[in-house]
Amino acid sequence: MALETTTMTMTQDPILKVEHLSMRFGGLMAINDFSFEAHRGDITALIGPNGAGKTTVFNCITGFYKPTMGMITMKQRSGKEYLLERLPDFEITKHAKVARTFQNIRMFSGMTVLENLLVAQHNKLMLASGYTVLGLLGFPAYRQASREATELAKHWLEKASLIDRADDPAGDLPYGAQRRLEIARAMCTGPELLCLDEPAAGLNPRESHALNELLQGIRRDTGTSILLIEHDMSVVMEISDHVVVLEYGQKISDGTPDFVKNDPKVIAAYLGVEDEEVEEVIEQIEEIEGGQGGTKQ
Amino acid sequence: MANIASTTASAGTEVTARALRESVFAGLITLGLFVLFVGLKTDQNIRNELILTQRWGLLAIFVIIAMVGRFLMVAYVQPWLARRKAAKAAAPEVAKEESFFSRNFSRIAIVALILYPPVIVALFGIQGSLKWVDNFGIQILIYVMLAWGLNIVVGLAGLLDLGYVAFYAVGAYSYALLSTYFGLSFWVLLPVAGLLAACWGLVLGFPVLRLRGDYLAIVTLAFGEIIRLVLINWTEVTKGTFGVSGIAKATLFGIKFDASKDGFAALMGLPISSVYYKIFLFYLILGLCLITAFVTIRMRRMPIGRAWEALREDEIACKSLGINTVTTKLTAFAMGAMFGGIAGSFFAVRQGFVSPESFVFLESAVILAIVVLGGMGSLTGIAVAAVVMIGGTEILRELAFLKVIFGPNFTPELYRMLIFGLAMVVVMVWKPRGFVGSREPTAFLRERKAVSGSFTKEGHG
């Protein structure tokens, strides 16, 4: 089944194309000439050791950083293309339909769970309320839109199994529930690409299993493509169709989970190698690179 | 049974013994501390020689106060507090049914305010009611409106604004100048003053968009001072420190409130008095306050209001949800400034005179203090705080009887700021989140549960 979807989606058009992305902070090259593609309907995982630059890539994609070089193209279902590096941060969610979550959860902790999801539907509701003016005068259009927004929020609360806590302050939720709420909130913006920064961090096995199901449900029901950074290999290997490995700002591997799992470069990056084995590994790598170079046009 | 009685009795004697012991210690410490400060005093005699005056009596009073105080504290107050705490812990948390009064507090308050002028007139007579309607009614309501306006900026959007009085000044001068130079009526100028102040809100908003917290506070403070200095120095237009006087009064559908033949009193067949105008102004500011409250409550339930609160909670998360934080901040500044401006033009029409002295930093501080004391974001709490703070200051003027105690030179008004500060410290210790610390959610699925103040953030600017 998993194989089928990958082969099927591989032929499809890419939803996100990152080309020659570089990000320099002063003298530090955090990302160096990084390119990859995320395919529509896929779950793409971005992995790598700590400090590899994964979150920096995310921040470039979602507009929190302006990349030093490179091009990030988001292609919507309608065929419309957006160059994300040129858009201001909030327009990336508003127009390009890319939503994200954060490594350290960012909730509106003093607002209720339901309110959190309503805030996420800001742009839609703003339009319905005639930029506040019509809503202030009590026009029915806004009331209708507000009811629909609550319905959508309810839908996602049920998906994230948070419906019982809808009227509680978000800050009162346990950690795992906050993670799910953040994902539900991002989904309320109606994204085509959902970027998750370590969604399973700090979750226990049961919670991360629930998270897997939530993510697969999102992909199945809405066709939203997912790009995620993750350290939890059980999540990565189980749900992702495509894995990109980053080390020191450079791509070292790119392919199906099985391919990446057995790539000696990835193993070396994660586990490190002993001094006497270094040459051996380098040889191996060169061999593989030679082989890969052939396949890579 | 007798056993228990004897144990409590022995516990009682034990406490008394301990209290006595501690009171002796307290007395000794006081003696040691004050023997040189109070017991001995250096003085000059007629020949300019330094002599020592001994004041053992005064020292004894100090020591006795300390001893008695300590004794009462240990013997009675501490056991009482401990008992109360134990009783509280023992009694299970009973779900308190909210009383009729607290459920309908705002409705009762509005009805009370509408009935206030006639009741006062009935109680104190026509001339006697002037002070109560003007100093207590109108004065407090102006601050309620200002604080509700500032609440949008500080309480909802979490942007600390120390120069709010600038918008008040813009509103007041807009009315004062436009009515004296162009003869426009109050009813035309009321919205104009609001719009002009809102424009100034935007003007302030643009440069400070990138600032947060302390930096934002300093810049807004500077902005408030700039407006005041412009008013002082632009003498050709604003007449500088002399201020603008003789500002036209408001009219009720063209009926003037004066002693003329077609004035309000003559038309209604009432004795001529200035109190009708004050009562009219009272209802006017009450109406303006209610509009402010209505707009604020409505806006909180709209996407823009939720975006303001979300901005207070987490600005980065707002951006990630596609909210344009620039326009969101600017609308908060503009809305807050607009209500400030409208209150300002009302202030001008009520005083008939405006000068830069009315718009000093202290006013901003008082308005901000009301918002913080009331509980940021809560309209009811802020209204209560305004009554306490402004009403409290006004009451100090009424305490003439204190002169009997403290001598004829005692003026209670001078202690205003001291009491103000003390009151703030007390309230902040007792209720750190203000009178109403919880937040009312703007939407709910099953039941509306107030959000405890420990979850809401104050905003980072």
Tab-separated table of N, CA and C in Angstrom, chain B residues 236-292:
chain	number	residue	atom	x	y	z
B	236	GLU	N	0.363	80.576	17.984
B	236	GLU	CA	-0.552	81.283	17.070
B	236	GLU	C	-1.886	80.562	16.982
B	237	VAL	N	-1.843	79.238	17.023
B	237	VAL	CA	-3.073	78.475	16.860
B	237	VAL	C	-3.678	78.084	18.217
B	238	THR	N	-2.829	77.575	19.093
B	238	THR	CA	-3.382	76.994	20.323
B	238	THR	C	-3.363	77.957	21.501
B	239	LYS	N	-2.838	79.125	21.313
B	239	LYS	CA	-2.691	80.133	22.378
B	239	LYS	C	-1.836	79.617	23.535
B	240	GLY	N	-1.017	78.640	23.260
B	240	GLY	CA	-0.014	78.171	24.224
B	240	GLY	C	-0.581	77.817	25.576
B	241	THR	N	0.146	78.209	26.634
B	241	THR	CA	-0.269	77.826	27.985
B	241	THR	C	-1.548	78.533	28.421
B	242	PHE	N	-1.919	79.606	27.724
B	242	PHE	CA	-3.174	80.285	28.104
B	242	PHE	C	-4.375	79.398	27.813
B	243	GLY	N	-4.220	78.556	26.830
B	243	GLY	CA	-5.302	77.631	26.507
B	243	GLY	C	-6.401	78.300	25.689
B	244	VAL	N	-7.328	77.512	25.240
B	244	VAL	CA	-8.460	78.015	24.469
B	244	VAL	C	-9.636	78.116	25.415
B	245	SER	N	-10.211	79.319	25.507
B	245	SER	CA	-11.354	79.448	26.412
B	245	SER	C	-12.588	79.871	25.621
B	246	GLY	N	-13.693	79.889	26.295
B	246	GLY	CA	-14.949	80.283	25.662
B	246	GLY	C	-15.389	79.307	24.579
B	247	ILE	N	-15.169	78.026	24.815
B	247	ILE	CA	-15.568	77.021	23.830
B	247	ILE	C	-17.087	76.872	23.864
B	248	ALA	N	-17.673	76.781	22.654
B	248	ALA	CA	-19.127	76.708	22.559
B	248	ALA	C	-19.655	75.494	23.299
B	249	LYS	N	-20.842	75.691	23.907
B	249	LYS	CA	-21.468	74.573	24.622
B	249	LYS	C	-22.208	73.684	23.638
B	250	ALA	N	-22.513	72.493	24.100
B	250	ALA	CA	-23.299	71.591	23.258
B	250	ALA	C	-24.769	71.991	23.340
B	251	THR	N	-25.513	71.630	22.302
B	251	THR	CA	-26.939	71.929	22.309
B	251	THR	C	-27.708	70.622	22.160
B	252	LEU	N	-28.955	70.643	22.623
B	252	LEU	CA	-29.816	69.466	22.484
B	252	LEU	C	-30.809	69.778	21.373
B	253	PHE	N	-30.604	69.202	20.214
B	253	PHE	CA	-31.425	69.478	19.026
B	253	PHE	C	-31.600	70.981	18.835
B	254	GLY	N	-30.519	71.724	18.979
B	254	GLY	CA	-30.557	73.159	18.747
B	254	GLY	C	-31.016	73.967	19.947
B	255	ILE	N	-31.473	73.310	21.006
B	255	ILE	CA	-31.883	74.060	22.197
B	255	ILE	C	-30.645	74.339	23.033
B	256	LYS	N	-30.442	75.632	23.348
B	256	LYS	CA	-29.262	75.978	24.140
B	256	LYS	C	-29.564	75.851	25.612
B	257	PHE	N	-28.501	75.578	26.372
B	257	PHE	CA	-28.664	75.512	27.829
B	257	PHE	C	-28.171	76.824	28.414
B	258	ASP	N	-28.966	77.883	28.299
B	258	ASP	CA	-28.558	79.145	28.915
B	258	ASP	C	-29.800	79.854	29.448
B	259	ALA	N	-29.590	81.076	29.952
B	259	ALA	CA	-30.672	81.782	30.615
B	259	ALA	C	-31.548	82.555	29.622
B	260	SER	N	-31.307	82.359	28.305
B	260	SER	CA	-32.042	83.154	27.318
B	260	SER	C	-33.499	82.681	27.229
B	261	LYS	N	-34.252	83.404	26.395
B	261	LYS	CA	-35.688	83.152	26.293
B	261	LYS	C	-35.975	81.770	25.710
B	262	ASP	N	-35.167	81.370	24.700
B	262	ASP	CA	-35.407	80.041	24.139
B	262	ASP	C	-34.399	79.016	24.665
B	263	GLY	N	-33.859	79.259	25.833
B	263	GLY	CA	-32.987	78.272	26.474
B	263	GLY	C	-33.806	77.110	27.015
B	264	PHE	N	-33.119	76.086	27.430
B	264	PHE	CA	-33.775	74.855	27.878
B	264	PHE	C	-34.703	75.112	29.072
B	265	ALA	N	-34.187	75.853	30.064
B	265	ALA	CA	-34.957	76.090	31.283
B	265	ALA	C	-36.239	76.852	30.964
B	266	ALA	N	-36.128	77.900	30.144
B	266	ALA	CA	-37.292	78.707	29.814
B	266	ALA	C	-38.315	77.879	29.049
B	267	LEU	N	-37.839	77.097	28.078
B	267	LEU	CA	-38.746	76.291	27.262
B	267	LEU	C	-39.494	75.263	28.105
B	268	MET	N	-38.784	74.694	29.067
B	268	MET	CA	-39.391	73.644	29.874
B	268	MET	C	-40.149	74.236	31.066
B	269	GLY	N	-40.053	75.538	31.213
B	269	GLY	CA	-40.733	76.171	32.330
B	269	GLY	C	-40.106	75.830	33.670
B	270	LEU	N	-38.791	75.635	33.674
B	270	LEU	CA	-38.094	75.303	34.910
B	270	LEU	C	-37.326	76.510	35.399
B	271	PRO	N	-37.025	76.572	36.700
B	271	PRO	CA	-36.205	77.677	37.195
B	271	PRO	C	-34.810	77.624	36.545
B	272	ILE	N	-34.255	78.814	36.313
B	272	ILE	CA	-32.962	78.868	35.626
B	272	ILE	C	-31.861	78.326	36.539
B	273	SER	N	-31.105	77.368	35.997
B	273	SER	CA	-30.029	76.763	36.780
B	273	SER	C	-29.032	76.139	35.814
B	274	SER	N	-27.787	76.036	36.246
B	274	SER	CA	-26.784	75.426	35.372
B	274	SER	C	-26.819	73.911	35.465
B	275	VAL	N	-27.658	73.400	36.367
B	275	VAL	CA	-27.624	71.968	36.593
B	275	VAL	C	-28.201	71.171	35.423
B	276	TYR	N	-29.126	71.757	34.656
B	276	TYR	CA	-29.713	71.024	33.526
B	276	TYR	C	-28.645	70.670	32.510
B	277	TYR	N	-27.748	71.642	32.278
B	277	TYR	CA	-26.677	71.391	31.317
B	277	TYR	C	-25.795	70.240	31.813
B	278	LYS	N	-25.529	70.250	33.121
B	278	LYS	CA	-24.677	69.188	33.668
B	278	LYS	C	-25.371	67.834	33.547
B	279	ILE	N	-26.685	67.836	33.815
B	279	ILE	CA	-27.403	66.565	33.711
B	279	ILE	C	-27.422	66.089	32.264
B	280	PHE	N	-27.601	67.055	31.362
B	280	PHE	CA	-27.547	66.718	29.936
B	280	PHE	C	-26.187	66.122	29.583
B	281	LEU	N	-25.119	66.762	30.080
B	281	LEU	CA	-23.769	66.247	29.816
B	281	LEU	C	-23.578	64.873	30.434
B	282	PHE	N	-24.170	64.667	31.594
B	282	PHE	CA	-24.072	63.363	32.249
B	282	PHE	C	-24.645	62.272	31.351
B	283	TYR	N	-25.849	62.536	30.825
B	283	TYR	CA	-26.453	61.517	29.956
B	283	TYR	C	-25.659	61.362	28.666
B	284	LEU	N	-25.073	62.464	28.200
B	284	LEU	CA	-24.272	62.400	26.976
B	284	LEU	C	-23.062	61.489	27.169
B	285	ILE	N	-22.322	61.704	28.255
B	285	ILE	CA	-21.114	60.889	28.462
B	285	ILE	C	-21.501	59.453	28.795
B	286	LEU	N	-22.660	59.292	29.464
B	286	LEU	CA	-23.133	57.935	29.728
B	286	LEU	C	-23.402	57.215	28.410
B	287	GLY	N	-24.048	57.943	27.491
B	287	GLY	CA	-24.321	57.359	26.170
B	287	GLY	C	-23.025	57.002	25.456
B	288	LEU	N	-22.045	57.918	25.502
B	288	LEU	CA	-20.761	57.658	24.833
B	288	LEU	C	-20.071	56.447	25.437
B	289	CYS	N	-20.139	56.343	26.757
B	289	CYS	CA	-19.538	55.183	27.429
B	289	CYS	C	-20.201	53.895	26.964
B	290	LEU	N	-21.541	53.935	26.891
B	290	LEU	CA	-22.246	52.718	26.501
B	290	LEU	C	-21.898	52.333	25.068
B	291	ILE	N	-21.740	53.346	24.208
B	291	ILE	CA	-21.337	53.044	22.831
B	291	ILE	C	-19.958	52.385	22.826
B	292	THR	N	-19.043	52.955	23.628
B	292	THR	CA	-17.696	52.384	23.718
B	292	THR	C	-17.763	50.935	24.156
